[in-house]
Amino acid sequence: MKIIVVDDDKEIVELLSIYLKNEGYEPIAAYSGKEALTKIATTPDIGLMILDIMMPGMTGIEVIKELRRDSDIPIIVVSAKTGDMDKIQGLITGADDYVVKPFNPLEVMARVRSLLRRSEKKVTSDKPDILEIGPLVINKDSHEVKTIAGADIQLTALEFGILYLLASHPNRVFSADEIFERVWQQESVVSAKTVMVHVSHLRDKIQKATDGEEVIQTVWGVGYKVEAQ
């Protein structure tokens, strides 16, 4: 698995590359946003990006915006910016996870493994695991979501994980902490805000594809659910 590490600090790139190699991954180094986009466009099979936010020239946020036009590659943001709004901005733009500098490389590796597990597309049987909920058809094996009319809805791995969790337990309300622990498979003190941002993205994509249908409902003060049809 190829993983691109993007940071203008060469020592950080080298450090993460060492840990990635030890985990069996193939690290690819980039020291600017433009270099990262070029390498992603010209290097096949890059499976994940670890990205700094504060870089000269093209910032990490700009890289994410550009990449999200046509790619759902998992992105872990690594940044010295510690404020909640900074984290939320990164997630709203399209990142999947956020790690604050200074960081423990082992924590970054754990998040890499977790994200890659979520993004794997598994085909486990001749009969795919398919859910139909409201206007949506959800294929667990291929990680595909379509409308009843057949239009594709492009979701990130984490967005798919949230939707499948809720759709496979109709009428059950999941708290933000429950969703985070099940989908991200880790604990975090910022899980509620992280889940809120991803649910918001997910809702927007579903509503655009279904003429405004509200598949995911908020139970205020409790969590989120999908109602059985």
Coordinates of C-alpha atoms in Angstrom, one line a residue:
M1 CA 0.0 0.0 0.0
K2 CA 1.4 3.4 -1.0
I3 CA 0.8 6.3 1.4
I4 CA 1.8 9.9 0.6
V5 CA 3.2 12.1 3.4
V6 CA 2.9 15.8 2.7
D7 CA 4.7 18.3 4.9
D8 CA 7.2 21.2 4.3
D9 CA 9.1 19.9 7.3
K10 CA 11.4 17.2 5.9
E11 CA 12.2 15.8 9.4
I12 CA 8.5 15.0 9.9
V13 CA 8.2 13.4 6.4
E14 CA 11.3 11.3 7.2
L15 CA 10.0 10.3 10.6
L16 CA 6.6 9.2 9.4
S17 CA 8.1 7.4 6.4
I18 CA 10.3 5.3 8.7
Y19 CA 7.2 4.3 10.8
L20 CA 5.2 3.6 7.6
K21 CA 8.0 1.3 6.3
N22 CA 8.1 -0.5 9.6
E23 CA 4.3 -1.1 9.2
G24 CA 4.8 -2.6 5.7
Y25 CA 3.6 0.5 3.7
E26 CA 5.4 2.2 0.9
P27 CA 5.8 5.9 1.8
I28 CA 5.9 8.6 -0.9
A29 CA 7.3 12.0 0.1
A30 CA 6.0 15.4 -0.9
Y31 CA 7.1 18.7 0.5
S32 CA 4.4 21.1 -0.9
G33 CA 0.7 20.9 -1.9
K34 CA 1.4 21.2 -5.6
E35 CA 4.0 18.4 -5.5
A36 CA 1.5 16.2 -3.6
L37 CA -1.2 16.7 -6.2
T38 CA 1.2 16.0 -9.0
K39 CA 2.4 12.8 -7.4
I40 CA -1.1 11.6 -6.7
A41 CA -2.0 12.3 -10.4
T42 CA 1.0 10.4 -11.7
T43 CA 1.4 7.6 -9.2
P44 CA -1.0 4.7 -9.3
D45 CA -2.6 3.1 -6.3
I46 CA -1.9 5.7 -3.6
G47 CA -4.2 4.5 -0.8
L48 CA -4.0 7.3 1.8
M49 CA -2.6 10.8 2.4
I50 CA -1.1 12.2 5.6
L51 CA -1.2 16.0 5.1
D52 CA 0.1 19.1 6.9
I53 CA -2.2 22.1 6.9
M54 CA 0.2 25.0 7.3
M55 CA 2.4 24.9 4.2
P56 CA 3.8 27.8 2.1
G57 CA 2.2 28.3 -1.3
M58 CA -0.7 25.9 -1.4
T59 CA -2.1 25.1 2.0
G60 CA -3.4 21.7 3.1
I61 CA -7.0 23.0 3.0
E62 CA -6.5 24.0 -0.6
V63 CA -5.0 20.6 -1.4
I64 CA -8.0 18.8 0.2
K65 CA -10.5 21.0 -1.8
E66 CA -8.7 20.3 -5.1
L67 CA -8.4 16.6 -4.3
R68 CA -12.0 16.1 -3.3
R69 CA -13.3 17.3 -6.7
D70 CA -12.7 13.8 -8.0
S71 CA -11.1 11.6 -5.3
D72 CA -12.2 9.9 -2.1
I73 CA -8.7 9.0 -1.0
P74 CA -8.6 8.8 2.9
I75 CA -6.9 11.9 4.3
I76 CA -5.4 12.3 7.8
V77 CA -4.6 16.0 8.6
V78 CA -1.5 16.5 10.8
S79 CA -1.3 20.1 12.0
A80 CA 0.0 22.4 14.8
K81 CA -3.3 24.2 14.8
T82 CA -5.1 22.9 17.9
G83 CA -8.4 24.9 18.0
D84 CA -11.7 23.1 17.5
M85 CA -12.6 25.3 14.6
D86 CA -9.4 24.4 12.9
K87 CA -10.2 20.8 13.2
I88 CA -13.7 21.3 12.1
Q89 CA -12.6 23.3 9.1
G90 CA -10.3 20.5 8.0
L91 CA -13.1 17.9 8.3
I92 CA -15.6 20.1 6.6
T93 CA -13.2 20.5 3.7
G94 CA -13.0 16.7 3.3
A95 CA -10.4 15.3 5.6
D96 CA -11.2 12.0 7.4
D97 CA -9.2 12.5 10.6
Y98 CA -7.1 15.1 12.4
V99 CA -4.0 14.7 14.5
V100 CA -2.4 17.6 16.4
K101 CA 1.4 18.3 16.4
P102 CA 3.4 17.3 18.3
F103 CA 2.2 13.8 17.8
N104 CA 3.1 10.3 18.7
P105 CA 3.9 8.4 15.5
L106 CA 2.4 5.3 16.9
E107 CA -1.0 7.1 17.2
V108 CA -0.7 8.2 13.6
M109 CA 0.0 4.6 12.5
A110 CA -3.1 3.4 14.5
R111 CA -5.2 6.0 12.7
V112 CA -3.8 4.9 9.3
R113 CA -4.7 1.3 10.0
S114 CA -8.2 2.3 11.1
L115 CA -8.9 4.5 8.0
L116 CA -7.6 1.8 5.6
R117 CA -9.8 -0.8 7.2
R118 CA -12.8 1.5 6.7
S119 CA -11.9 2.1 3.1
E120 CA -11.3 -1.4 2.0
K121 CA -13.8 -2.7 -0.6
K122 CA -14.6 -6.3 0.3
V123 CA -16.4 -8.8 -1.9
T124 CA -17.1 -11.7 0.4
S125 CA -19.9 -13.7 -1.3
D126 CA -21.8 -14.3 -4.5
K127 CA -24.8 -12.6 -3.0
P128 CA -23.9 -9.0 -2.0
D129 CA -25.1 -7.6 1.3
I130 CA -27.6 -5.0 0.1
L131 CA -29.8 -2.7 2.1
E132 CA -32.7 -0.6 0.8
I133 CA -33.6 2.3 3.0
G134 CA -35.9 5.0 1.7
P135 CA -34.6 6.3 -1.6
L136 CA -31.2 4.5 -1.2
V137 CA -29.7 1.2 -2.2
I138 CA -26.6 0.4 -0.1
N139 CA -24.2 -2.4 -1.1
K140 CA -21.9 -3.3 1.8
D141 CA -19.6 -5.5 -0.2
S142 CA -18.7 -2.9 -2.9
H143 CA -19.2 0.1 -0.7
E144 CA -21.5 1.6 -3.3
V145 CA -24.6 3.7 -2.6
K146 CA -27.2 4.4 -5.3
T147 CA -30.6 6.0 -5.5
I148 CA -33.5 3.9 -6.4
A149 CA -33.3 5.5 -9.8
G150 CA -29.8 4.2 -10.2
A151 CA -27.7 7.4 -9.6
D152 CA -24.4 6.9 -7.8
I153 CA -23.7 8.8 -4.6
Q154 CA -20.0 9.2 -4.0
L155 CA -19.2 8.8 -0.3
T156 CA -15.9 8.6 1.6
A157 CA -15.2 5.4 3.5
L158 CA -16.2 7.0 6.8
E159 CA -19.4 8.5 5.4
F160 CA -20.3 5.1 4.0
G161 CA -19.5 3.5 7.4
I162 CA -21.9 6.0 9.2
L163 CA -24.7 5.4 6.7
Y164 CA -24.4 1.6 6.8
L165 CA -24.3 1.6 10.6
L166 CA -27.5 3.6 10.8
A167 CA -29.3 1.9 7.9
S168 CA -28.5 -1.6 9.2
H169 CA -30.1 -0.7 12.6
P170 CA -33.3 1.2 11.5
N171 CA -35.1 3.2 14.3
R172 CA -32.2 2.8 16.7
V173 CA -30.6 6.0 17.9
F174 CA -26.8 6.1 18.0
S175 CA -25.0 8.7 20.0
A176 CA -22.1 10.5 18.4
D177 CA -19.7 8.6 20.7
E178 CA -21.2 5.3 19.6
I179 CA -20.9 6.2 16.0
F180 CA -17.3 7.3 16.4
E181 CA -16.2 4.2 18.3
R182 CA -17.9 1.8 15.8
V183 CA -16.9 3.5 12.6
W184 CA -13.5 5.0 13.4
Q185 CA -12.8 2.1 15.8
Q186 CA -11.0 4.4 18.3
E187 CA -11.8 6.7 21.2
S188 CA -11.5 10.5 20.9
V189 CA -12.4 13.5 23.0
V190 CA -13.5 15.3 19.9
S191 CA -15.7 12.5 18.6
A192 CA -19.1 14.4 18.8
K193 CA -17.9 17.3 16.7
T194 CA -16.1 15.0 14.3
V195 CA -19.2 12.9 13.7
M196 CA -21.4 16.0 13.4
V197 CA -19.3 17.2 10.5
H198 CA -19.3 13.9 8.7
V199 CA -23.1 13.4 9.2
S200 CA -23.6 16.9 7.8
H201 CA -21.5 16.1 4.7
L202 CA -23.4 12.8 4.3
R203 CA -26.8 14.5 4.5
D204 CA -25.8 17.1 1.9
K205 CA -24.8 14.4 -0.6
I206 CA -27.9 12.3 0.0
Q207 CA -30.2 15.4 -0.3
K208 CA -28.5 16.5 -3.5
A209 CA -29.0 13.1 -5.1
T210 CA -32.6 12.6 -3.9
D211 CA -34.2 16.0 -4.3
G212 CA -34.0 16.8 -0.6
E213 CA -34.9 13.6 1.1
E214 CA -33.8 13.5 4.7
V215 CA -32.8 10.0 5.3
I216 CA -30.7 10.6 8.5
Q217 CA -32.6 12.2 11.3
T218 CA -31.3 14.0 14.4
V219 CA -32.7 13.1 17.8
W220 CA -31.7 16.2 19.6
G221 CA -29.6 15.7 22.7
V222 CA -29.3 12.0 21.9
G223 CA -27.9 11.2 18.5
Y224 CA -28.8 10.1 14.9
K225 CA -31.0 7.5 13.4
V226 CA -32.5 6.2 10.1
E227 CA -36.2 5.2 10.3
A228 CA -37.5 2.0 8.9
Q229 CA -39.6 2.5 5.8

